[in-house]
PDB file of C-alpha atoms and ligand atoms in Angstrom:
ATOM      1  CA  MET U   1      -0.111  -0.080   0.230  1.00  0.00           C
ATOM      2  CA  GLU U   2       1.459   3.353  -0.704  1.00  0.00           C
ATOM      3  CA  ILE U   3       0.126   6.294   1.049  1.00  0.00           C
ATOM      4  CA  ALA U   4       0.853  10.102   0.560  1.00  0.00           C
ATOM      5  CA  VAL U   5       0.810  12.841   2.480  1.00  0.00           C
ATOM      6  CA  ILE U   6       0.231  16.544   0.620  1.00  0.00           C
ATOM      7  CA  SER U   7      -0.512  19.958   1.284  1.00  0.00           C
ATOM      8  CA  GLY U   8      -0.200  23.003  -0.621  1.00  0.00           C
ATOM      9  CA  LYS U   9       0.619  24.889   2.924  1.00  0.00           C
ATOM     10  CA  GLY U  10       2.936  24.465   5.878  1.00  0.00           C
ATOM     11  CA  GLY U  11       1.604  23.951   9.462  1.00  0.00           C
ATOM     12  CA  THR U  12      -1.488  21.774   8.437  1.00  0.00           C
ATOM     13  CA  GLY U  13      -0.248  18.586  10.107  1.00  0.00           C
ATOM     14  CA  LYS U  14       1.181  16.473   7.572  1.00  0.00           C
ATOM     15  CA  SER U  15       4.331  15.301   9.649  1.00  0.00           C
ATOM     16  CA  SER U  16       2.029  14.366  12.575  1.00  0.00           C
ATOM     17  CA  ILE U  17      -0.437  12.389  10.012  1.00  0.00           C
ATOM     18  CA  SER U  18       2.387  11.368   8.388  1.00  0.00           C
ATOM     19  CA  SER U  19       3.878   9.694  11.747  1.00  0.00           C
ATOM     20  CA  ALA U  20       0.515   8.417  13.250  1.00  0.00           C
ATOM     21  CA  PHE U  21       0.865   5.895   9.809  1.00  0.00           C
ATOM     22  CA  ILE U  22       4.607   5.358  10.369  1.00  0.00           C
ATOM     23  CA  SER U  23       3.978   4.394  13.978  1.00  0.00           C
ATOM     24  CA  VAL U  24       1.474   1.571  12.764  1.00  0.00           C
ATOM     25  CA  ALA U  25       3.142   0.112  10.067  1.00  0.00           C
ATOM     26  CA  LYS U  26       5.202  -3.034  10.657  1.00  0.00           C
ATOM     27  CA  SER U  27       8.093  -2.292   8.031  1.00  0.00           C
ATOM     28  CA  ALA U  28       7.526   1.148   5.823  1.00  0.00           C
ATOM     29  CA  VAL U  29       9.312   2.780   3.292  1.00  0.00           C
ATOM     30  CA  VAL U  30       8.993   6.846   4.226  1.00  0.00           C
ATOM     31  CA  VAL U  31      10.617   9.421   1.742  1.00  0.00           C
ATOM     32  CA  ASP U  32      10.019  13.011   3.209  1.00  0.00           C
ATOM     33  CA  CYS U  33       9.476  15.102  -0.086  1.00  0.00           C
ATOM     34  CA  ASP U  34       9.050  18.424   1.756  1.00  0.00           C
ATOM     35  CA  VAL U  35      11.675  20.404   0.127  1.00  0.00           C
ATOM     36  CA  ASP U  36      11.592  23.582   2.925  1.00  0.00           C
ATOM     37  CA  ALA U  37      11.811  21.744   6.045  1.00  0.00           C
ATOM     38  CA  SER U  38      11.822  17.975   6.462  1.00  0.00           C
ATOM     39  CA  ASN U  39      10.789  17.151   9.598  1.00  0.00           C
ATOM     40  CA  LEU U  40      10.046  13.333   9.861  1.00  0.00           C
ATOM     41  CA  TYR U  41      13.746  12.760  10.679  1.00  0.00           C
ATOM     42  CA  LEU U  42      13.407  14.883  13.488  1.00  0.00           C
ATOM     43  CA  LEU U  43      10.768  12.556  15.155  1.00  0.00           C
ATOM     44  CA  PHE U  44      12.374   9.157  14.161  1.00  0.00           C
ATOM     45  CA  SER U  45      16.374   9.742  14.592  1.00  0.00           C
ATOM     46  CA  PRO U  46      17.120   7.588  11.442  1.00  0.00           C
ATOM     47  CA  LEU U  47      20.477   5.788  11.208  1.00  0.00           C
ATOM     48  CA  CYS U  48      21.841   7.359   8.041  1.00  0.00           C
ATOM     49  CA  LYS U  49      23.516   4.976   5.939  1.00  0.00           C
ATOM     50  CA  GLU U  50      23.872   7.098   3.022  1.00  0.00           C
ATOM     51  CA  GLU U  51      24.389  10.761   2.125  1.00  0.00           C
ATOM     52  CA  GLU U  52      24.531  12.581  -0.718  1.00  0.00           C
ATOM     53  CA  VAL U  53      25.160  16.381  -2.464  1.00  0.00           C
ATOM     54  CA  PHE U  54      21.738  18.153  -3.462  1.00  0.00           C
ATOM     55  CA  VAL U  55      22.940  20.823  -5.865  1.00  0.00           C
ATOM     56  CA  SER U  56      20.006  23.465  -5.177  1.00  0.00           C
ATOM     57  CA  GLY U  57      20.299  26.609  -7.687  1.00  0.00           C
ATOM     58  CA  SER U  58      23.466  28.765  -7.546  1.00  0.00           C
ATOM     59  CA  HIS U  59      24.641  31.921  -5.310  1.00  0.00           C
ATOM     60  CA  ALA U  60      26.859  34.760  -6.650  1.00  0.00           C
ATOM     61  CA  VAL U  61      30.004  35.135  -5.778  1.00  0.00           C
ATOM     62  CA  VAL U  62      32.083  38.547  -6.661  1.00  0.00           C
ATOM     63  CA  ASN U  63      35.817  39.253  -7.930  1.00  0.00           C
ATOM     64  CA  ASN U  64      36.304  42.250  -6.017  1.00  0.00           C
ATOM     65  CA  ASP U  65      39.637  42.544  -8.321  1.00  0.00           C
ATOM     66  CA  LYS U  66      37.444  43.260 -11.360  1.00  0.00           C
ATOM     67  CA  CYS U  67      34.536  45.463  -9.653  1.00  0.00           C
ATOM     68  CA  THR U  68      35.024  48.867 -10.943  1.00  0.00           C
ATOM     69  CA  ASN U  69      32.138  50.267  -7.468  1.00  0.00           C
ATOM     70  CA  CYS U  70      29.682  51.175  -9.875  1.00  0.00           C
ATOM     71  CA  ASN U  71      26.669  49.750  -7.307  1.00  0.00           C
ATOM     72  CA  THR U  72      25.023  48.535 -10.220  1.00  0.00           C
ATOM     73  CA  CYS U  73      24.199  45.063  -8.627  1.00  0.00           C
ATOM     74  CA  ILE U  74      23.689  46.776  -5.403  1.00  0.00           C
ATOM     75  CA  ASP U  75      20.887  48.731  -6.967  1.00  0.00           C
ATOM     76  CA  LEU U  76      19.125  45.656  -8.490  1.00  0.00           C
ATOM     77  CA  CYS U  77      19.157  43.058  -6.432  1.00  0.00           C
ATOM     78  CA  ARG U  78      15.830  43.164  -4.734  1.00  0.00           C
ATOM     79  CA  PHE U  79      16.400  40.671  -2.362  1.00  0.00           C
ATOM     80  CA  ASP U  80      19.429  42.763  -0.559  1.00  0.00           C
ATOM     81  CA  ALA U  81      22.145  40.655  -0.717  1.00  0.00           C
ATOM     82  CA  ILE U  82      24.758  42.885  -2.130  1.00  0.00           C
ATOM     83  CA  SER U  83      26.312  45.675   0.351  1.00  0.00           C
ATOM     84  CA  LYS U  84      29.302  47.558   0.259  1.00  0.00           C
ATOM     85  CA  VAL U  85      31.981  46.647   2.922  1.00  0.00           C
ATOM     86  CA  ASN U  86      35.013  49.142   3.579  1.00  0.00           C
ATOM     87  CA  GLY U  87      34.466  49.878  -0.445  1.00  0.00           C
ATOM     88  CA  LYS U  88      34.114  46.287  -1.337  1.00  0.00           C
ATOM     89  CA  ILE U  89      31.253  44.586  -3.133  1.00  0.00           C
ATOM     90  CA  ARG U  90      30.061  41.344  -0.415  1.00  0.00           C
ATOM     91  CA  ILE U  91      27.603  39.092  -1.198  1.00  0.00           C
ATOM     92  CA  SER U  92      25.162  37.320   1.324  1.00  0.00           C
ATOM     93  CA  GLU U  93      25.188  33.805   0.793  1.00  0.00           C
ATOM     94  CA  SER U  94      22.010  33.082   2.698  1.00  0.00           C
ATOM     95  CA  ALA U  95      20.258  36.036   1.183  1.00  0.00           C
ATOM     96  CA  CYS U  96      20.885  35.314  -2.637  1.00  0.00           C
ATOM     97  CA  ASP U  97      18.334  33.825  -4.319  1.00  0.00           C
ATOM     98  CA  GLY U  98      20.360  32.575  -7.046  1.00  0.00           C
ATOM     99  CA  CYS U  99      18.480  35.092  -9.924  1.00  0.00           C
ATOM    100  CA  TYR U 100      21.361  35.711 -12.130  1.00  0.00           C
ATOM    101  CA  LEU U 101      20.426  39.494 -12.380  1.00  0.00           C
ATOM    102  CA  CYS U 102      23.981  40.810 -10.697  1.00  0.00           C
ATOM    103  CA  SER U 103      26.493  38.442 -12.899  1.00  0.00           C
ATOM    104  CA  ARG U 104      24.384  39.574 -16.385  1.00  0.00           C
ATOM    105  CA  VAL U 105      24.596  43.313 -15.460  1.00  0.00           C
ATOM    106  CA  CYS U 106      27.604  43.796 -13.730  1.00  0.00           C
ATOM    107  CA  PRO U 107      29.547  45.723 -16.510  1.00  0.00           C
ATOM    108  CA  VAL U 108      32.847  43.901 -16.068  1.00  0.00           C
ATOM    109  CA  GLN U 109      31.811  40.377 -15.496  1.00  0.00           C
ATOM    110  CA  ALA U 110      33.225  40.813 -11.894  1.00  0.00           C
ATOM    111  CA  ILE U 111      30.193  38.409 -10.608  1.00  0.00           C
ATOM    112  CA  LYS U 112      29.956  34.809 -11.298  1.00  0.00           C
ATOM    113  CA  MET U 113      27.894  32.334 -10.622  1.00  0.00           C
ATOM    114  CA  ILE U 114      28.540  28.866  -8.318  1.00  0.00           C
ATOM    115  CA  PRO U 115      26.503  25.966  -7.692  1.00  0.00           C
ATOM    116  CA  ALA U 116      24.924  25.733  -3.948  1.00  0.00           C
ATOM    117  CA  ASP U 117      25.871  22.531  -2.513  1.00  0.00           C
ATOM    118  CA  LYS U 118      25.746  22.815   0.715  1.00  0.00           C
ATOM    119  CA  SER U 119      21.994  20.613   1.163  1.00  0.00           C
ATOM    120  CA  ARG U 120      22.212  16.846   1.412  1.00  0.00           C
ATOM    121  CA  MET U 121      19.788  14.152   0.825  1.00  0.00           C
ATOM    122  CA  TYR U 122      19.986  11.248   3.068  1.00  0.00           C
ATOM    123  CA  ALA U 123      18.787   7.397   3.560  1.00  0.00           C
ATOM    124  CA  GLY U 124      18.946   5.567   6.802  1.00  0.00           C
ATOM    125  CA  THR U 125      16.926   2.973   8.767  1.00  0.00           C
ATOM    126  CA  PHE U 126      14.932   3.564  11.890  1.00  0.00           C
ATOM    127  CA  ARG U 127      12.429   1.229  14.068  1.00  0.00           C
ATOM    128  CA  TYR U 128       9.666   1.238  11.587  1.00  0.00           C
ATOM    129  CA  GLY U 129      11.483   0.507   7.987  1.00  0.00           C
ATOM    130  CA  ASP U 130      13.969   2.574   5.462  1.00  0.00           C
ATOM    131  CA  MET U 131      13.557   6.461   5.287  1.00  0.00           C
ATOM    132  CA  VAL U 132      14.905   8.726   2.861  1.00  0.00           C
ATOM    133  CA  TYR U 133      15.167  12.768   3.764  1.00  0.00           C
ATOM    134  CA  GLY U 134      17.112  15.924   3.204  1.00  0.00           C
ATOM    135  CA  ARG U 135      18.141  18.870   5.085  1.00  0.00           C
ATOM    136  CA  LEU U 136      18.312  22.029   2.995  1.00  0.00           C
ATOM    137  CA  ALA U 137      21.090  24.419   3.714  1.00  0.00           C
ATOM    138  CA  PRO U 138      19.828  28.314   5.153  1.00  0.00           C
ATOM    139  CA  GLY U 139      19.396  30.517   2.185  1.00  0.00           C
ATOM    140  CA  GLU U 140      19.667  27.354  -0.300  1.00  0.00           C
ATOM    141  CA  GLU U 141      16.855  27.003  -3.262  1.00  0.00           C
ATOM    142  CA  ASN U 142      13.681  25.603  -2.188  1.00  0.00           C
ATOM    143  CA  SER U 143      10.138  26.281  -3.171  1.00  0.00           C
ATOM    144  CA  GLY U 144      10.138  30.002  -3.920  1.00  0.00           C
ATOM    145  CA  ARG U 145      10.535  33.275  -1.909  1.00  0.00           C
ATOM    146  CA  TRP U 146       7.837  35.440  -3.660  1.00  0.00           C
TER     147      TRP U 146
HETATM  148  S1  SF4 I   1      22.025  36.055  -7.966  1.00  0.00           S
HETATM  149 FE1  SF4 I   1      20.076  38.125  -7.503  1.00  0.00          FE
HETATM  150  S2  SF4 I   1      19.635  37.289  -5.465  1.00  0.00           S
HETATM  151 FE2  SF4 I   1      21.604  36.856  -6.045  1.00  0.00          FE
HETATM  152  S3  SF4 I   1      22.926  38.732  -5.157  1.00  0.00           S
HETATM  153 FE3  SF4 I   1      22.752  38.455  -7.304  1.00  0.00          FE
HETATM  154  S4  SF4 I   1      20.909  39.578  -7.278  1.00  0.00           S
HETATM  155 FE4  SF4 I   1      20.798  39.431  -5.686  1.00  0.00          FE
HETATM  156  S1  SF4 I   2      27.936  46.041 -10.794  1.00  0.00           S
HETATM  157 FE1  SF4 I   2      29.772  44.751 -11.043  1.00  0.00          FE
HETATM  158  S2  SF4 I   2      31.411  46.121 -11.302  1.00  0.00           S
HETATM  159 FE2  SF4 I   2      29.765  46.907 -10.687  1.00  0.00          FE
HETATM  160  S3  SF4 I   2      29.580  47.151  -8.004  1.00  0.00           S
HETATM  161 FE3  SF4 I   2      28.962  45.541  -9.002  1.00  0.00          FE
HETATM  162  S4  SF4 I   2      30.316  44.100  -9.110  1.00  0.00           S
HETATM  163 FE4  SF4 I   2      31.372  45.888  -9.444  1.00  0.00          FE
END
């Protein structure tokens, strides 16, 4: 038997309902597909057997040696991820949404995009069977900020 518990909104009880079903199963294969906040591993503390890097979007990084301080990127970043500290451009990794805009408008190509690779996917076992789940690193791509 396959059971899917879904909702378009957080906080509606998906994890609670799922954990109730899981706790009466004799042998379950549990896949926590919540892209923003996978929670079932917190409830069941699985023993991790496999770990994989999950690349989720991109982050902007700046080469200040190339930057001419035109401020275009600061003015256009709608996530306020770019600031100037001691005269140098600084891009906040956690605030950057990976939209690519700054890398495209920079007149001297001082900004490049790199893969956001701090999130992880895991597979493990727990008292009711097997579990696949993930952990999204702060600021990495999720179901959308708009
Ligand atoms: S990629 Fe987008 S969100 Fe990230 S710093 Fe550049 S303009 Fe801002
Ligand atoms: S757009 Fe490019 S040159 Fe202008 S401030 Fe940003 S990084 Fe520097």
